[in-house]
PDB file of C-alpha atoms in Angstrom:
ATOM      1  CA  UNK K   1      77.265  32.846 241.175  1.00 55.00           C
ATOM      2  CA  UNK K   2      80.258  34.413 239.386  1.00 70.00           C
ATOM      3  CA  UNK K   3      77.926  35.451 236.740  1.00 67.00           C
ATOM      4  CA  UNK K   4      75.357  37.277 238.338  1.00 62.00           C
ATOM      5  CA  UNK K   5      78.499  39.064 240.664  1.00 65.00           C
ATOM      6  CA  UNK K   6      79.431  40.460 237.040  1.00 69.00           C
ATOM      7  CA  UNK K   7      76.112  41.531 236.022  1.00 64.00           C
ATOM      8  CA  UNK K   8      75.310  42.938 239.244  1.00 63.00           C
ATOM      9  CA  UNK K   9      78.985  44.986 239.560  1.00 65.00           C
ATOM     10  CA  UNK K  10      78.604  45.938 235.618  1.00 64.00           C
ATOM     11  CA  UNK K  11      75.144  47.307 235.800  1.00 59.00           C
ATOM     12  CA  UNK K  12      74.651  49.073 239.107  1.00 64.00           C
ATOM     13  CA  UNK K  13      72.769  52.742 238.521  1.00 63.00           C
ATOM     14  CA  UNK K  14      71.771  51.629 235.016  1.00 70.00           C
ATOM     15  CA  UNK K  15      68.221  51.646 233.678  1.00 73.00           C
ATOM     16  CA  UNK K  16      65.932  49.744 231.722  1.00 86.00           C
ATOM     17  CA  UNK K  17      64.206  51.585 228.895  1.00 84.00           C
ATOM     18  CA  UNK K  18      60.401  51.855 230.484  1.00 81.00           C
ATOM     19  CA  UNK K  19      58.422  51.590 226.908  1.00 94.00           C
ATOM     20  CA  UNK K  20      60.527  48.191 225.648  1.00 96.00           C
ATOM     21  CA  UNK K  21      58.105  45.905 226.753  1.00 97.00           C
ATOM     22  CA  UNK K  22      54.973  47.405 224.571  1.00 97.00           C
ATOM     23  CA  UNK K  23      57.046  48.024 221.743  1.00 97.00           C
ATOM     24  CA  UNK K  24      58.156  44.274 221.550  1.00 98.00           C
ATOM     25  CA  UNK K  25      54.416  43.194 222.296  1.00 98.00           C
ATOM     26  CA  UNK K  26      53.515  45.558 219.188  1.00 98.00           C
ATOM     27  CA  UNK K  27      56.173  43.911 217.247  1.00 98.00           C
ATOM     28  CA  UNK K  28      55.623  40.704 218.405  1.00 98.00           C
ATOM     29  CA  UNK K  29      51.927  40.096 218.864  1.00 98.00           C
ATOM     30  CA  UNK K  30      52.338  35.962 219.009  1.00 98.00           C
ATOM     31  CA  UNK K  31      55.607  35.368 220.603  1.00 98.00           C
ATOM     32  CA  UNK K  32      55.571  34.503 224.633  1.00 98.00           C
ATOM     33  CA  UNK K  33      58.203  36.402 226.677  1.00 98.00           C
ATOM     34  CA  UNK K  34      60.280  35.502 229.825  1.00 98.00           C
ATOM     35  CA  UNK K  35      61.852  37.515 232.338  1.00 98.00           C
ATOM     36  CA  UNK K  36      65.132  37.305 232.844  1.00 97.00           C
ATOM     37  CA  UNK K  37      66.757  38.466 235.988  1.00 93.00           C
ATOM     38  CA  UNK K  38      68.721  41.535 234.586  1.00 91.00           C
ATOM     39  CA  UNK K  39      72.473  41.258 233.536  1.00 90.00           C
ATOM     40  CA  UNK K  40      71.921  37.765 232.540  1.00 91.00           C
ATOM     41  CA  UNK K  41      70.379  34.949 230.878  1.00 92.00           C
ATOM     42  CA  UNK K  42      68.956  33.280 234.074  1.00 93.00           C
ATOM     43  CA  UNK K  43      65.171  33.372 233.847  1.00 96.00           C
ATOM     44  CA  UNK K  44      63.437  34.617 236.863  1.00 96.00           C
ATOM     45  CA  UNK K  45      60.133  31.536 236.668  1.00 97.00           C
ATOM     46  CA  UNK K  46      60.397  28.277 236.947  1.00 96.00           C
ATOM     47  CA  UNK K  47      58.131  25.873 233.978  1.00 97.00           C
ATOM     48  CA  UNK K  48      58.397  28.568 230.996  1.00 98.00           C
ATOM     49  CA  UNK K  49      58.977  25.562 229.024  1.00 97.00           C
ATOM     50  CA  UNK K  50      55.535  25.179 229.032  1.00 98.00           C
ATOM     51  CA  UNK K  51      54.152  28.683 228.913  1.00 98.00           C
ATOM     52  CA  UNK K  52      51.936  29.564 226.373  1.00 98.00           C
ATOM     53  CA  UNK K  53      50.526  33.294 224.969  1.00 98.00           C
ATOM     54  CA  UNK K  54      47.937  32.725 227.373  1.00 98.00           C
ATOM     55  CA  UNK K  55      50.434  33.705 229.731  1.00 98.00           C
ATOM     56  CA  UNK K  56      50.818  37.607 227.823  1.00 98.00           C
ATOM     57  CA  UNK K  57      47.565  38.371 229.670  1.00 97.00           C
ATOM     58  CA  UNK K  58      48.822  37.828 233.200  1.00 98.00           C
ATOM     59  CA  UNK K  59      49.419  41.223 235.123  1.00 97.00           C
ATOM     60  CA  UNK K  60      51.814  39.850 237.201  1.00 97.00           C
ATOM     61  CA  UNK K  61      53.923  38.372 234.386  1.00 98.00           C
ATOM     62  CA  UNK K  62      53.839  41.671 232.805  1.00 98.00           C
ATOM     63  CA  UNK K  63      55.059  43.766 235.746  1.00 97.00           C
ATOM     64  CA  UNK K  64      58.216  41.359 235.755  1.00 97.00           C
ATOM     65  CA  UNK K  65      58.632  41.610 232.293  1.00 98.00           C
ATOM     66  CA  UNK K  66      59.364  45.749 232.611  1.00 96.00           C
ATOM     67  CA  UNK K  67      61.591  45.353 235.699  1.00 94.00           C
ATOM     68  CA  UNK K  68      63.990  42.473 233.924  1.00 95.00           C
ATOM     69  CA  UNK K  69      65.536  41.217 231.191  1.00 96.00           C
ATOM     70  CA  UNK K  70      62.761  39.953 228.472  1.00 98.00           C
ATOM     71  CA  UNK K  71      63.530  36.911 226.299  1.00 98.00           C
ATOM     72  CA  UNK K  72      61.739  34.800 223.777  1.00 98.00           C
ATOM     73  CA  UNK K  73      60.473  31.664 224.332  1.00 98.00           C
ATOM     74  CA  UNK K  74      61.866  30.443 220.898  1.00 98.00           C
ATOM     75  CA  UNK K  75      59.147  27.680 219.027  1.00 98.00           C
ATOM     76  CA  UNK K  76      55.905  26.510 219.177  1.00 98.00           C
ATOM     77  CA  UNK K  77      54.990  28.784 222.226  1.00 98.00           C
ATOM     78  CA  UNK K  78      55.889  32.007 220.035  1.00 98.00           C
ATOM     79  CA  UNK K  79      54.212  31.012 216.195  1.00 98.00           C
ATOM     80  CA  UNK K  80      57.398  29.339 215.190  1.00 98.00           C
ATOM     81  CA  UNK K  81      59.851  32.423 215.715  1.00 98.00           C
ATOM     82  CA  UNK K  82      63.106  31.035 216.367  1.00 98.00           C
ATOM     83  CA  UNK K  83      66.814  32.490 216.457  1.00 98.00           C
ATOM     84  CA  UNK K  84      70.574  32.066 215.236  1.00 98.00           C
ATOM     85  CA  UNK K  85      72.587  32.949 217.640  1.00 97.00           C
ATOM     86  CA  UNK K  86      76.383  33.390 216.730  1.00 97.00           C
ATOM     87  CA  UNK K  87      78.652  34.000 219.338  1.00 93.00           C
ATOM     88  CA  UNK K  88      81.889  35.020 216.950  1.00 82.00           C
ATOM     89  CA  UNK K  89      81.974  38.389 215.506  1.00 81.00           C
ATOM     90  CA  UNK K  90      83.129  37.873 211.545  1.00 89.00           C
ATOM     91  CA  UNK K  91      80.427  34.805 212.061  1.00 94.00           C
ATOM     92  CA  UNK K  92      77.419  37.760 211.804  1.00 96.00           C
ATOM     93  CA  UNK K  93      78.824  38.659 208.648  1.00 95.00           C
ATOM     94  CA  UNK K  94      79.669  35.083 207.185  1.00 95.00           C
ATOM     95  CA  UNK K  95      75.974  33.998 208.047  1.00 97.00           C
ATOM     96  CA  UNK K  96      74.751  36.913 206.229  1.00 97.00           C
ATOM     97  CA  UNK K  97      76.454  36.264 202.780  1.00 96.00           C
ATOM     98  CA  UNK K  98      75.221  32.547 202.943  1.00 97.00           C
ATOM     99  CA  UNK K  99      71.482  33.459 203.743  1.00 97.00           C
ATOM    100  CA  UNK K 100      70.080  36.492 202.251  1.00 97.00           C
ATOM    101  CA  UNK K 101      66.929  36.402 204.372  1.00 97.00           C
ATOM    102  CA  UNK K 102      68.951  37.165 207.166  1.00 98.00           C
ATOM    103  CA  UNK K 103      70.179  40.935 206.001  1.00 97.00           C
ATOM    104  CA  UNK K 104      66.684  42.520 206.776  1.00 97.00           C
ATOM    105  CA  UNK K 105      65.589  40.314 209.613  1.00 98.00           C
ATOM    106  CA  UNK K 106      65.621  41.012 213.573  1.00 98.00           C
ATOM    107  CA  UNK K 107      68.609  41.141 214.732  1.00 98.00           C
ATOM    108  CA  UNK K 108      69.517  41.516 218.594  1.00 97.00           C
ATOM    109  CA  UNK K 109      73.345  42.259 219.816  1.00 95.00           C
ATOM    110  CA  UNK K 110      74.609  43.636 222.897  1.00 90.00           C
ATOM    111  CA  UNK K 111      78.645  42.589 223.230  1.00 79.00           C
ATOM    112  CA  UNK K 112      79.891  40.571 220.103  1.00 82.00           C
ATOM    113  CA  UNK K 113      77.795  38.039 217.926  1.00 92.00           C
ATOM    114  CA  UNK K 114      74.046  38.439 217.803  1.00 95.00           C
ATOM    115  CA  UNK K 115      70.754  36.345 216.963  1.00 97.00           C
ATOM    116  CA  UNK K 116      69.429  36.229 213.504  1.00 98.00           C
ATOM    117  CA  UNK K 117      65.201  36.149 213.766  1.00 98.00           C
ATOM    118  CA  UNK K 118      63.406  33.946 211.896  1.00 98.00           C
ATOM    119  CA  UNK K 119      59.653  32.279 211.423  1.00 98.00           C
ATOM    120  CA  UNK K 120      59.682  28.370 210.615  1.00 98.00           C
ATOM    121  CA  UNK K 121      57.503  26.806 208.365  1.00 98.00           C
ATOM    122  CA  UNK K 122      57.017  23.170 208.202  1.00 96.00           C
ATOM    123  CA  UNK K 123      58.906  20.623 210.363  1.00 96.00           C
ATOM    124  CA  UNK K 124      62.318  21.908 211.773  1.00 96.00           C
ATOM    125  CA  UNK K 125      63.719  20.273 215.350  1.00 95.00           C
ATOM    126  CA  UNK K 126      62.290  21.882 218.167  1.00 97.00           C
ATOM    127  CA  UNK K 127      65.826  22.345 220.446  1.00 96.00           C
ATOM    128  CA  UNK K 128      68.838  23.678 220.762  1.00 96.00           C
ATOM    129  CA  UNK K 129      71.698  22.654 218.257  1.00 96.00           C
ATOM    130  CA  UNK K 130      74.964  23.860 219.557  1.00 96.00           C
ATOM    131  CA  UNK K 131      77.376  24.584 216.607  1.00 97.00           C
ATOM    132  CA  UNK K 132      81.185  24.172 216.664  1.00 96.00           C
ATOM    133  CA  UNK K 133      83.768  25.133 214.412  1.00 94.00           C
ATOM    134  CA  UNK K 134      87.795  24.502 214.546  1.00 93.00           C
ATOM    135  CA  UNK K 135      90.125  27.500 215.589  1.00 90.00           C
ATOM    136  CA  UNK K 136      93.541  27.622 214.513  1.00 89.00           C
ATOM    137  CA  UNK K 137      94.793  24.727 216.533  1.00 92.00           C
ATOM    138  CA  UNK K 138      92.016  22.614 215.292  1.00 91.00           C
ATOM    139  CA  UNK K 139      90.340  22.874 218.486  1.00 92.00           C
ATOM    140  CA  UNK K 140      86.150  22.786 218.854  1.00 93.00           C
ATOM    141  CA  UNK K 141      85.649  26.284 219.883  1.00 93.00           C
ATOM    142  CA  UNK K 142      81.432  27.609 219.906  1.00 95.00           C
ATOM    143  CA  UNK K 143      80.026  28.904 217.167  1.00 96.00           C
ATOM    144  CA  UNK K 144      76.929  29.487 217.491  1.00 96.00           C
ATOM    145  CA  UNK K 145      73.271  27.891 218.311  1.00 97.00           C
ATOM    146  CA  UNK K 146      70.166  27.061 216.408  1.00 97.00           C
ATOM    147  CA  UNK K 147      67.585  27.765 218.889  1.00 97.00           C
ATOM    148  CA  UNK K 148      64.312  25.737 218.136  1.00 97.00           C
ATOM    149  CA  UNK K 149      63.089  25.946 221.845  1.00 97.00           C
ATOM    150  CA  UNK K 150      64.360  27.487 224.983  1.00 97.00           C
ATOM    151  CA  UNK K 151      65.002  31.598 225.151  1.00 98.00           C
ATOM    152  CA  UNK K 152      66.313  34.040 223.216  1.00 98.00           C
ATOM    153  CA  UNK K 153      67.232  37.224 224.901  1.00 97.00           C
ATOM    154  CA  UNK K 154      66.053  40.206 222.924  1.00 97.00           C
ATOM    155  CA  UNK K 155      66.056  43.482 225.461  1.00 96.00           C
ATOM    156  CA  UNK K 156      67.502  44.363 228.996  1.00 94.00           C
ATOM    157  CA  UNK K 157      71.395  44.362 230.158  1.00 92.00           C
ATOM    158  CA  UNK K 158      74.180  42.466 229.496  1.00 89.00           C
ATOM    159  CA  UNK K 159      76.462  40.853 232.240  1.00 84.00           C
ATOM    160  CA  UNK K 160      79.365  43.503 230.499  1.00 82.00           C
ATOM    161  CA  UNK K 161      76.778  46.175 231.236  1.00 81.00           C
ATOM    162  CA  UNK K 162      75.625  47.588 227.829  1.00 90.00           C
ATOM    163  CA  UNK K 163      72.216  46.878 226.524  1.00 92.00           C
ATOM    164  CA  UNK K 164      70.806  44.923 223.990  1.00 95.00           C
ATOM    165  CA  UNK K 165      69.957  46.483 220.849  1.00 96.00           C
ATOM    166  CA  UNK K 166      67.537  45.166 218.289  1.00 97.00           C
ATOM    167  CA  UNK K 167      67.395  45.930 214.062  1.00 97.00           C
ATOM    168  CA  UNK K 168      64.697  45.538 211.724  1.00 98.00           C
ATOM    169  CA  UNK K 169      62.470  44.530 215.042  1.00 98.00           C
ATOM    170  CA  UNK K 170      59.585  42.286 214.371  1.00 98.00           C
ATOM    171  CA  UNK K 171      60.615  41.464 210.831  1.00 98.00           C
ATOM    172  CA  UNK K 172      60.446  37.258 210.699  1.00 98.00           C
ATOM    173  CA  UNK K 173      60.988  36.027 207.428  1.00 98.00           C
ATOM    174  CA  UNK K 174      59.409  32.633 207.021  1.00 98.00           C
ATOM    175  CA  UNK K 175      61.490  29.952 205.824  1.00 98.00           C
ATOM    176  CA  UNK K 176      62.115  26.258 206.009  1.00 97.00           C
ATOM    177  CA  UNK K 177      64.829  24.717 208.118  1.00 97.00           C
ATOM    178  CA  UNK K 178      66.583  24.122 205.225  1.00 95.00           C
ATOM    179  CA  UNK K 179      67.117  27.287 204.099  1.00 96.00           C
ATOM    180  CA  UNK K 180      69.587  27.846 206.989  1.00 97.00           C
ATOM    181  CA  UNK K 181      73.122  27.616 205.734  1.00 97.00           C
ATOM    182  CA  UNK K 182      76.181  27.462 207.466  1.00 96.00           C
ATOM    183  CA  UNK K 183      79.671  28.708 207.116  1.00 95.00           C
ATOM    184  CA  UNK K 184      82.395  26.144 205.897  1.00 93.00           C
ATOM    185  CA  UNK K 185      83.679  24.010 208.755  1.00 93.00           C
ATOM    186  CA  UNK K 186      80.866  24.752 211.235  1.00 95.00           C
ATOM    187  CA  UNK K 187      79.461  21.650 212.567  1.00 93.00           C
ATOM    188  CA  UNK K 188      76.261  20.839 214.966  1.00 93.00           C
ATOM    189  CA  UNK K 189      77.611  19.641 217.602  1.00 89.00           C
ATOM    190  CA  UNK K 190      76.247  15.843 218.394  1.00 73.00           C
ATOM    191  CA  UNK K 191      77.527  15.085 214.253  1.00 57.00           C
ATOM    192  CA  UNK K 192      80.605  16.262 215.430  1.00 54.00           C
ATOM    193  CA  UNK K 193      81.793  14.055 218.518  1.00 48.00           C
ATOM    194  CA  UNK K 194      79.783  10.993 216.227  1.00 47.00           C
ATOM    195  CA  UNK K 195      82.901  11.385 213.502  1.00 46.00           C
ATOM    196  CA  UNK K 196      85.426  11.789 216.054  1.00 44.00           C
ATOM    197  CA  UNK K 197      84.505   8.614 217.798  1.00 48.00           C
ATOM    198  CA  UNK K 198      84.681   6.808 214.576  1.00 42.00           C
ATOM    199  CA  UNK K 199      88.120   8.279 213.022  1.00 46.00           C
ATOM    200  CA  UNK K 200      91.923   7.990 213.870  1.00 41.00           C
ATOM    201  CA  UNK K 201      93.198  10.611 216.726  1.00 42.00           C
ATOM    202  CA  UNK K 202      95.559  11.736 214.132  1.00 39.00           C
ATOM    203  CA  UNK K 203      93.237  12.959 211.435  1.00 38.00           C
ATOM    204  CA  UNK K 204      92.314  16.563 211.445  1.00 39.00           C
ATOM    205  CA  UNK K 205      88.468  17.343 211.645  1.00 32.00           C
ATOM    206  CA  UNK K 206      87.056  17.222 208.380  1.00 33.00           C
ATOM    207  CA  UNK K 207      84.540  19.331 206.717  1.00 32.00           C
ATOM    208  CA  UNK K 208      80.967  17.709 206.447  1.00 32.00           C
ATOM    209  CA  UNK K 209      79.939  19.840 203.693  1.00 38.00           C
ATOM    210  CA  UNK K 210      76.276  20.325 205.128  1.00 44.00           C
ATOM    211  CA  UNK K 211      74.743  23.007 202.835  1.00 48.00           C
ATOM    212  CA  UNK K 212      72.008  23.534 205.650  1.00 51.00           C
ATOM    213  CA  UNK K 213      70.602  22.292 209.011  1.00 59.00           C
ATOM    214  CA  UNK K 214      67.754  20.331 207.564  1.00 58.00           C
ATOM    215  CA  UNK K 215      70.501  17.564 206.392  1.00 52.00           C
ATOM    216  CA  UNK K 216      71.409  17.958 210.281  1.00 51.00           C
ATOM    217  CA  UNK K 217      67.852  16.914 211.513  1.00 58.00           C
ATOM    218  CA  UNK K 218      67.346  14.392 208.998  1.00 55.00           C
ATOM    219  CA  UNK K 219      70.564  12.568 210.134  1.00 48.00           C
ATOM    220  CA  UNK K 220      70.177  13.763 213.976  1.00 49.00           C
ATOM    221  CA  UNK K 221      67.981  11.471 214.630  1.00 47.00           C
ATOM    222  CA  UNK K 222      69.785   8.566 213.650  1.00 44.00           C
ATOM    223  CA  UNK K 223      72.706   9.600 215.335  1.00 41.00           C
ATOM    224  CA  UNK K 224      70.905   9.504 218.859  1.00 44.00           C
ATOM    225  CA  UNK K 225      69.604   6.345 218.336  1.00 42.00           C
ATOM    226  CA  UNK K 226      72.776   4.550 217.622  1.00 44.00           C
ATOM    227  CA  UNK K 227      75.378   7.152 219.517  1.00 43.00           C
ATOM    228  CA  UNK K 228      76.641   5.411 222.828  1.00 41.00           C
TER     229      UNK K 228
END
């Protein structure tokens, strides 16, 4: 409720830009979008899980499209386009030296951080992967997100007020999961709390040394089976 007070107080008299809907359809001819009601990241419909492109052709979807937010439906739904999201702003520019596909692909920003645009190929886990790194009192602060399903907003307000801005729009390079690489120290989340559980309160969090995600998935699924 706090939230959407914000976004409502930070955005009152603004506008949406009346074209942005088109040009992302041009850009984006396979991806499914979502409404989101504007100055957040609350979608407006309930089951877009489960939406499909089909869902592009519906009038009624479109008209709420223009008058809100518009996200991505990140995965199978939209071809395999799915995001980075980092939320720290000298993480933009550490993700970029690590993965040189990134420096000419979409990126969307509005306040600090941004998502990094990208087109799977092959198998890659299809959910969300929160990433955590240590600040300077070796606390687990956010990172960032792979973003395998779920939404992705690309266009529309922020809760601060200023608008989202997109680079290099439509430009997806296709990759494998493994060609995502992360920063030194930055962890997936669920690998994480799985070596804290098993070491002594007084040893600092140690650096995994994961080149990529893909070692991530492969061990993932492991972890959930045997994490209590």
């Amino acid at each position: 409720l706090d939230e959407l007070v914000r976004a409502i107080k930070n955005n009152i008299g603004k506008r949406l830009e009346p074209e942005r809907l088109e040009e992302l359809m041009a850009a984006m001819p396979d991806a499914v979008f979502v409404p989101q009601i504007v100055g957040t990241k609350h979608p407006y419909v309930k089951g877009y899980p489960a939406f499909t492109l089909q869902v592009m052709q519906d009038e009624r979807h479109l008209r709420l499209l223009k008058k809100m937010n518009i996200s991505m439906l990140n995965g199978t739904p939209s071809n395999n386009r799915c995001t980075l999201d980092v939320d720290l702003g000298e993480g933009v520019d550490q993700f970029k030296q690590l993965n040189r596909w990134s420096r000419e692909c979409q990126f969307s920003t509005a306040r600090r951080g941004g998502n990094f645009g990208f087109q799977l190929v092959g198998d890659y886990p299809h959910k969300v992967i929160h990433l955590l790194t240590p600040d300077k009192e070796n606390k687990l602060v956010a990172w960032g997100e792979f973003r395998g399903a779920e939404l992705t907003t690309l266009s529309g307000l922020h809760e601060c007020g200023k608008p989202y801005m997109i680079k290099n729009l439509g430009v997806f390079p296709a990759i494998h999961f493994r060609d995502i690489k992360l920063p030194d120290g930055v962890e997936p989340e669920r690998l994480v709390v799985r070596v804290q559980r098993t070491q002594s309160p007084s040893k600092k969090y140690p650096s995994l040394d994961l080149s990529g995600l893909e070692k991530v998935h492969r061990v993932a699924k492991g972890i959930e089976a045997r994490c209590p």
